[in-house]
Structure formats: structure tokens, C-alpha cells
Short mmCIF file of C-alpha atoms in Angstrom, two decimals:
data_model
loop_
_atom_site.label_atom_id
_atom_site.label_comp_id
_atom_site.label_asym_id
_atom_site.label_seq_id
_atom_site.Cartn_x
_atom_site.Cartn_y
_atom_site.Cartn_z
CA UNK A 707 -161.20 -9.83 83.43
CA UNK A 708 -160.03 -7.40 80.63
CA UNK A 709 -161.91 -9.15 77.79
CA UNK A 710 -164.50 -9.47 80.25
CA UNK A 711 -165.27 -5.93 80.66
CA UNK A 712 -165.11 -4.72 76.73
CA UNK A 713 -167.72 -7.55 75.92
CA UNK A 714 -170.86 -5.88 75.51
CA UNK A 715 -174.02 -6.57 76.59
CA UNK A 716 -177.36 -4.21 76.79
CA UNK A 717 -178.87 -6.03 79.67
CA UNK A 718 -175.65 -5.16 82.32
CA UNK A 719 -177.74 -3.74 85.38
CA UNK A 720 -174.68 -3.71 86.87
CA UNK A 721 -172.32 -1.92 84.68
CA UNK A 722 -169.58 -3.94 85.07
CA UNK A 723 -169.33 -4.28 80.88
CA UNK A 724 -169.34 -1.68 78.42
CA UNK A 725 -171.94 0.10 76.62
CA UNK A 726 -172.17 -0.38 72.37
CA UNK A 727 -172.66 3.56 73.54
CA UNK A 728 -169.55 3.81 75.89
CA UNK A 729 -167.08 1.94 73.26
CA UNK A 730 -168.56 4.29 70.39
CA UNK A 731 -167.89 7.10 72.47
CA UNK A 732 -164.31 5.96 73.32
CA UNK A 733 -163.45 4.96 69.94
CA UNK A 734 -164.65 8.22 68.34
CA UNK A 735 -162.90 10.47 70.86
CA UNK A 736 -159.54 8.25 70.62
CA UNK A 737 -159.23 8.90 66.89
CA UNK A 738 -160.17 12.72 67.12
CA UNK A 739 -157.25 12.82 69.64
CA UNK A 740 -155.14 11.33 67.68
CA UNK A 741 -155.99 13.53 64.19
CA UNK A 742 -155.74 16.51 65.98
CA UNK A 743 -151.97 15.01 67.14
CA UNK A 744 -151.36 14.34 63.30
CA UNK A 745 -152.70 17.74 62.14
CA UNK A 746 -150.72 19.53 65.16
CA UNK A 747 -147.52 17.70 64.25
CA UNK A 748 -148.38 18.80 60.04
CA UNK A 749 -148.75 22.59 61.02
CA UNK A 750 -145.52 22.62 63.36
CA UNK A 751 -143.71 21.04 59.83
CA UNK A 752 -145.31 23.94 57.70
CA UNK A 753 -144.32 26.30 59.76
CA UNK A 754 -140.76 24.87 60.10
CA UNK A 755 -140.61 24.99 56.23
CA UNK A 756 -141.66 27.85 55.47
CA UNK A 757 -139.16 29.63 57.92
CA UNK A 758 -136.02 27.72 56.58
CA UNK A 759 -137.48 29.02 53.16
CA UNK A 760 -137.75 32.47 54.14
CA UNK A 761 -134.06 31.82 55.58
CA UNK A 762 -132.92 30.24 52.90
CA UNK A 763 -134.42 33.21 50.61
CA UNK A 764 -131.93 35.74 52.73
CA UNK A 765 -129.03 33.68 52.75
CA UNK A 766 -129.13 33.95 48.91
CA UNK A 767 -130.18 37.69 48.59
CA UNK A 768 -127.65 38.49 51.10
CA UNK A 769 -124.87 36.52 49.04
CA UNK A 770 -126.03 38.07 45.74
CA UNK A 771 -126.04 41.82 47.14
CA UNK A 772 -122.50 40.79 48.98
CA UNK A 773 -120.87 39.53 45.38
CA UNK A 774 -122.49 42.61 43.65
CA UNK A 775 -120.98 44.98 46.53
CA UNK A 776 -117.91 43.37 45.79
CA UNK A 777 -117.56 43.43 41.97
CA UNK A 778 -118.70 47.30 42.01
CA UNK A 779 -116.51 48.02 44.18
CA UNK A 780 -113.35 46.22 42.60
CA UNK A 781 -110.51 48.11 40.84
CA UNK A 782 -108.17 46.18 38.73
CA UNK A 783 -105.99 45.72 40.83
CA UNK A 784 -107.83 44.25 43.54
CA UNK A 785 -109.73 41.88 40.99
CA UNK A 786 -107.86 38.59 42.11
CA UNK A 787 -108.10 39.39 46.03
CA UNK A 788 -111.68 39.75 45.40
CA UNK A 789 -112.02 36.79 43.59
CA UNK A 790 -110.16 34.50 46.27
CA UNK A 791 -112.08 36.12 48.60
CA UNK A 792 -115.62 35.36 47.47
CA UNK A 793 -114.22 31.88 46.78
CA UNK A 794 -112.78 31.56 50.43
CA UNK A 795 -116.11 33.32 52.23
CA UNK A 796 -118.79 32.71 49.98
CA UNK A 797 -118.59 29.65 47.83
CA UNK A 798 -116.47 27.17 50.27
CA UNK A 799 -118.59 28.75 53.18
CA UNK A 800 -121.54 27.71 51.56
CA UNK A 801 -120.52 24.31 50.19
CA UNK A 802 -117.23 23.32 52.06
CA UNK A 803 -119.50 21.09 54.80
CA UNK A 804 -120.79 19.00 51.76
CA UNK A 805 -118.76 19.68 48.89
CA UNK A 806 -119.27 16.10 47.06
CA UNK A 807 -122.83 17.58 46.44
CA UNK A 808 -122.04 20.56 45.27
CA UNK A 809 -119.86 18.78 42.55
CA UNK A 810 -122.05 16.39 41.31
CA UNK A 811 -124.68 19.12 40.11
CA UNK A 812 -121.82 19.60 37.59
CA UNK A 813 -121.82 17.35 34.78
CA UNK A 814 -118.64 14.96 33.79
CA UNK A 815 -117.54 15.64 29.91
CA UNK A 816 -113.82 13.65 30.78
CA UNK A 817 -113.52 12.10 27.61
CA UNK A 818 -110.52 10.31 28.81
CA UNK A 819 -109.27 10.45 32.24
CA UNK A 820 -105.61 12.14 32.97
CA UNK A 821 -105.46 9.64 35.70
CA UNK A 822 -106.69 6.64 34.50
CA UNK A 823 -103.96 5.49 31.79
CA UNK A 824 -102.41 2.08 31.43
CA UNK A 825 -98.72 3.45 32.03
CA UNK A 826 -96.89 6.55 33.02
CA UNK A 827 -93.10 7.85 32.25
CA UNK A 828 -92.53 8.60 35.93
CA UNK A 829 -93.25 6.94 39.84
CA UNK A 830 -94.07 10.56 41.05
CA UNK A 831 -96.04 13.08 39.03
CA UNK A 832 -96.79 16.70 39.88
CA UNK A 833 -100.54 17.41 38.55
CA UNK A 834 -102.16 20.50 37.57
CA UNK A 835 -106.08 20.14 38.48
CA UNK A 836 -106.86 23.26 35.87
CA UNK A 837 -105.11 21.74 33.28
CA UNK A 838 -104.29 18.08 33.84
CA UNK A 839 -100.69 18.98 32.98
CA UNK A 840 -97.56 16.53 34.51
CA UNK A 841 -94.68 17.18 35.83
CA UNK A 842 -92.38 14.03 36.40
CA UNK A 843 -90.54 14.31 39.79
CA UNK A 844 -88.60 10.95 38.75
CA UNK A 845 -84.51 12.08 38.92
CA UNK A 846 -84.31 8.97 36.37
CA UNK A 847 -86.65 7.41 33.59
CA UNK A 848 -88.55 3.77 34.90
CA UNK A 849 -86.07 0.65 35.37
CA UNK A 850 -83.37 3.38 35.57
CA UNK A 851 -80.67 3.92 38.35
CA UNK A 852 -77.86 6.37 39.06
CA UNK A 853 -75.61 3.45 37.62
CA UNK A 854 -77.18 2.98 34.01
CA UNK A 855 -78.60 6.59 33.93
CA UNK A 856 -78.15 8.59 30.71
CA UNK A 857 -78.77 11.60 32.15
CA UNK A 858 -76.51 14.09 33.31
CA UNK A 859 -75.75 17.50 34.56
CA UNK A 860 -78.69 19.58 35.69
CA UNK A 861 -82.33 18.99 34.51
CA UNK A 862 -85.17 22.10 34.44
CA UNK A 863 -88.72 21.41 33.70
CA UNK A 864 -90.94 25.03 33.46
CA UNK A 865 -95.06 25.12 33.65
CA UNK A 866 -97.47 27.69 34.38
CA UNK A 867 -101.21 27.38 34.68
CA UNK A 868 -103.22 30.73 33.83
CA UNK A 869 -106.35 30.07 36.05
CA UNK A 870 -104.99 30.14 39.11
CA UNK A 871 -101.63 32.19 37.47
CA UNK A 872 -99.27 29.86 39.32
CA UNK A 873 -96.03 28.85 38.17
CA UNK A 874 -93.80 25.38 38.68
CA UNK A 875 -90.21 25.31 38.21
CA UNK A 876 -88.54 21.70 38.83
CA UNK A 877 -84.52 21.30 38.58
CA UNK A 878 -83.10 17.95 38.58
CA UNK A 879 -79.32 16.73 39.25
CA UNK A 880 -79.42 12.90 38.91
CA UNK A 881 -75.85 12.88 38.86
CA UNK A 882 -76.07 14.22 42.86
CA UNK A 883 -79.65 11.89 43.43
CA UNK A 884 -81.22 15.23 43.95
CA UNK A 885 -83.92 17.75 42.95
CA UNK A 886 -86.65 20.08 44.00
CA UNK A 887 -89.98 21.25 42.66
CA UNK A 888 -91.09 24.98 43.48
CA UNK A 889 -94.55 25.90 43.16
CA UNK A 890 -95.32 29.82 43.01
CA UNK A 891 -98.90 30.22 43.63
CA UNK A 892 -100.88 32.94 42.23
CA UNK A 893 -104.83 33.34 43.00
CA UNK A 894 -104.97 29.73 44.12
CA UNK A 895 -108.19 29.26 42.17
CA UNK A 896 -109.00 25.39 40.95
CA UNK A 897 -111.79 25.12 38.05
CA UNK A 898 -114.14 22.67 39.16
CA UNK A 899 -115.97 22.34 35.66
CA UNK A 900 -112.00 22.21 33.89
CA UNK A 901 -111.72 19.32 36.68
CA UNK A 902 -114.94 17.59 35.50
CA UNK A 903 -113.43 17.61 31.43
CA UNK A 904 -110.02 16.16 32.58
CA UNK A 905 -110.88 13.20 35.43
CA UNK A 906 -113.33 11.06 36.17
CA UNK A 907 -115.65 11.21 38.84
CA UNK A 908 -113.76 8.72 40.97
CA UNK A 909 -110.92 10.17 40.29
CA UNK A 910 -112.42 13.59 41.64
CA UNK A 911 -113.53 11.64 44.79
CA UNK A 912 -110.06 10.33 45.45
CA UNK A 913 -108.23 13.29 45.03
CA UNK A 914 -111.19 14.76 47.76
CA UNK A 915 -110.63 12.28 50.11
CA UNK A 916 -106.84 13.21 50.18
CA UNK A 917 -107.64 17.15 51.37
CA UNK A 918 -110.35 15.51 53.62
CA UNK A 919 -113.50 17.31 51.77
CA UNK A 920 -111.20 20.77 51.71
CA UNK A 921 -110.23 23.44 49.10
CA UNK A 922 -108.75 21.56 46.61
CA UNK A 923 -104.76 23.13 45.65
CA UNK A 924 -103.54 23.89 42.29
CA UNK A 925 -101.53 20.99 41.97
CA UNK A 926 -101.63 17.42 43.65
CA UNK A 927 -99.13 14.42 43.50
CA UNK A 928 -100.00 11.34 42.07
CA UNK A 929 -98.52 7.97 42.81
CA UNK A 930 -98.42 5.91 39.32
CA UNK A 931 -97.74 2.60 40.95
CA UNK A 932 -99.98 2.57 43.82
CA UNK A 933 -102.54 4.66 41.66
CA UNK A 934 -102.70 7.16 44.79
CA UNK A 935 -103.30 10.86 45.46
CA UNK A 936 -101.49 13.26 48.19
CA UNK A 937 -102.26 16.70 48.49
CA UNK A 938 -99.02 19.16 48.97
CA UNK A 939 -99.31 19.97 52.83
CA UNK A 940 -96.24 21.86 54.91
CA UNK A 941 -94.24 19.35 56.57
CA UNK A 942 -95.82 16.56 54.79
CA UNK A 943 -93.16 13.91 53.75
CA UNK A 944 -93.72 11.06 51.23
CA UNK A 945 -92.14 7.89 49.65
CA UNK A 946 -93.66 7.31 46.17
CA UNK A 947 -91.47 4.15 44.50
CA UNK A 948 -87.65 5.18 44.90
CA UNK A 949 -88.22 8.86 45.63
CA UNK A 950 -88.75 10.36 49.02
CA UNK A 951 -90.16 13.72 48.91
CA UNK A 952 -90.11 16.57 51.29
CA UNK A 953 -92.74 19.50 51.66
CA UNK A 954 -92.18 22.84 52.89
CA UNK A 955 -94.54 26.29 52.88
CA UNK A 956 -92.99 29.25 52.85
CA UNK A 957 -94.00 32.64 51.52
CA UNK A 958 -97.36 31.24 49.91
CA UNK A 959 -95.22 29.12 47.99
CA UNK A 960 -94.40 25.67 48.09
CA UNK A 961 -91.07 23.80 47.83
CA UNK A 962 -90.83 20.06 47.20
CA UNK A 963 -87.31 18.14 47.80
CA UNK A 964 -86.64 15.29 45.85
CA UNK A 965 -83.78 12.79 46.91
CA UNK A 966 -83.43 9.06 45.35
CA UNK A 967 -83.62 6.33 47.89
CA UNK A 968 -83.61 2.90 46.28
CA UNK A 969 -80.15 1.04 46.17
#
């Protein structure tokens, strides 16, 4: 019956088919209903665009006049709070939801990758992400034990990194199985561009994925044999090869225990 009524005929006295006239006229009003749906649905996108411009266009003006507010108003010696502080509330405000973007506008110039290498002199390494600096947490060298070691007495390692004017001091006593690792942190400011000439991009991602898309710290450990990342969290505990390592915060400093496990 369907098919029946759109067949056409001129000579239907009855009506009962359609017109060539009354399928014209449906046809033609059908597609100006629909254009006028497309060019509805085209304006309400315009206008949608042009407001997150316009938005978009404060957001930045605001930031700029913020950061200038802030620089002419800085004295010397409130320098580094301002600086953390328009890294904390501007920057990471503004690219913390979707930070792996952010980095890639930056280009990679690693030559060689810090993290990458064949073989390392220690399980557990304390990294510098400014400078790609070590710092072996091992109490004894690799295939070493407390049995064959040749060291002895009381072991201190110093470093210092100047962009985020922290300092490390590590002291060892393999003769006891012991250790620690303080970390004094200054501005806690990390150099993504230094980042981008000292690792590779998966490398960058990794160490990412550890803070769970977060500021990234001064300083990371790296696990040599399982080629893994941890970042230094209060109350965090790990087991990298024979070492077990214990993390405490306290003072805005950090405090790393080291104590050999393996028998």
C-alpha cells in the first residue's frame, strides 16, 4: 500500500496517489528543513568558537598582566617564592591536566640518553632531572657483598644542582649495611627543556607515569636492573636489587634510608 500511494499518476480522480506536484512540493520543503537544520547547527558552532576565543584571549591577558604584576612587584628576596609560585598557579594550572602536550611542543636535542646506557655502577641511582647527575645508593659495588667488600668505614657522596638550588648529601657505612640519602630542596624548580637535552622522550614519559602526570621533583630513583622509575614520595618504601629503601618528608626536605637486604 506504501509504494502504492507514492506511484504517480495524473489521471487519480480519486487522490489516493500522489501528485508529480505533491512529491515536488514534499521533496523541496524536506531539504529546506533540513539546510536550515545544517545552517542552524553551523551558527550555534560559530558562536561557540568565537566565545571560547574571546575566553581563551582573557585567560592569556589575564596570565600575562598576573606574571607582569608579579615580576614588578618582586624584591630580591622574594624572587624564588615568586618564581615557584607562578610555576605552582600559573604554568601547572594551565598545563598540569595535560602535561604530555605541553612537553612535546618542546623539541628533544638528547644526544645520548642518561637513562638509556648498556650498564650502570650501581642497582639504585639517585637522578638529578636538571642535570642528569647520579648518585649511587649501592652500600657495595655490583657482585659485591658485606663479605668480599673492600670498602670500609664511612662513605660521603656531596651534589648540588643550581636550578632548583637543592643539595644531596649521601653517607654510607657498608661495614654496618647502612646508609641514608638527604635531599635539601631549594626552589623545587625542574627544567623541562634541560630534561629534553639529557633523556629521551620515552624516558620523559616513564618518569611521568611514575608522578601520575604531576610536578615532576628534583630528583627521581632509577632502578638499573628492572630499567624502572620511582618518584621520592613520604612514606614510600622500595626494594631495588639488594637494597630496601625508606622515604620520609620532613621540613621540605627529604630523607632516604638505605639498609642491605640480600644474604
Amino acid at each position: 500500500m506504501w509504494w502504492y500511494f507514492w506511484e504517480v499518476d495524473e489521471n487519480d480522480s480519486t487522490e489516493e496517489r500522489l501528485s508529480s506536484f505533491d512529491k515536488r512540493w514534499l521533496l523541496y520543503w524536506n531539504f529546506m528543513t533540513c539546510m536550515g537544520v545544517l545552517i542552524l547547527f553551523m551558527i550555534v558552532i560559530g558562536i561557540n568558537n568565537i566565545r571560547v576565543t574571546r575566553q581563551n584571549g582573557k585567560d592569556v591577558e589575564e596570565a600575562i598582566s598576573m606574571i607582569a604584576t608579579y615580576m614588578a612587584s618582586a624584591t630580591k628576596d622574594e624572587y624564588d617564592k615568586i618564581a615557584q609560585t607562578i610555576r605552582h598557579d600559573l604554568v601547572f594550572s594551565e598545563y598540569g591536566e595535560d602535561i604530555e602536550n605541553f612537553i612535546q611542543y618542546i623539541p628533544n636535542t638528547a644526544e645520548t640518553c642518561r637513562t638509556c646506557m648498556e650498564s650502570y655502577p650501581a642497582q639504585a641511582v639517585l637522578v638529578c632531572a636538571n642535570t642528569g647527575q647520579f648518585y649511587s645508593l649501592d652500600l657495595y659495588d655490583i657482585g659485591e657483598s658485606p663479605d668480599n667488600s673492600s670498602r670500609g668505614g664511612t662513605i660521603m657522596n656531596f651534589g648540588y644542582d643550581e636550578v632548583s638550588q637543592t643539595s644531596v648529601h649521601i653517607t654510607k657505612s657498608p661495614d654496618q649495611k647502612t646508609g641514608y640519602a638527604e635531599i635539601d630542596r631549594g626552589r623545587g624548580i625542574v627544567s623541562v627543556h634541560r630534561m629534553k637535552a639529557l633523556f629521551c622522550d620515552d624516558c620523559i614519559w616513564d618518569i611521568l607515569n611514575t608522578v601520575e602526570h604531576q610536578l615532576i621533583e628534583e630528583f627521581f630513583i632509577f632502578d638499573t636492573e628492572k630499567r624502572t622509575f620511582s618518584p621520592i614520595d613520604d612514606s614510600t618504601t622500595l626494594q631495588i636489587g639488594d637494597y630496601h629503601l625508606d622515604i620520609e618528608y620532613k621540613d621540605s626536605d627529604y630523607r632516604i634510608d638505605i639498609n642491605y637486604t640480600s644474604e
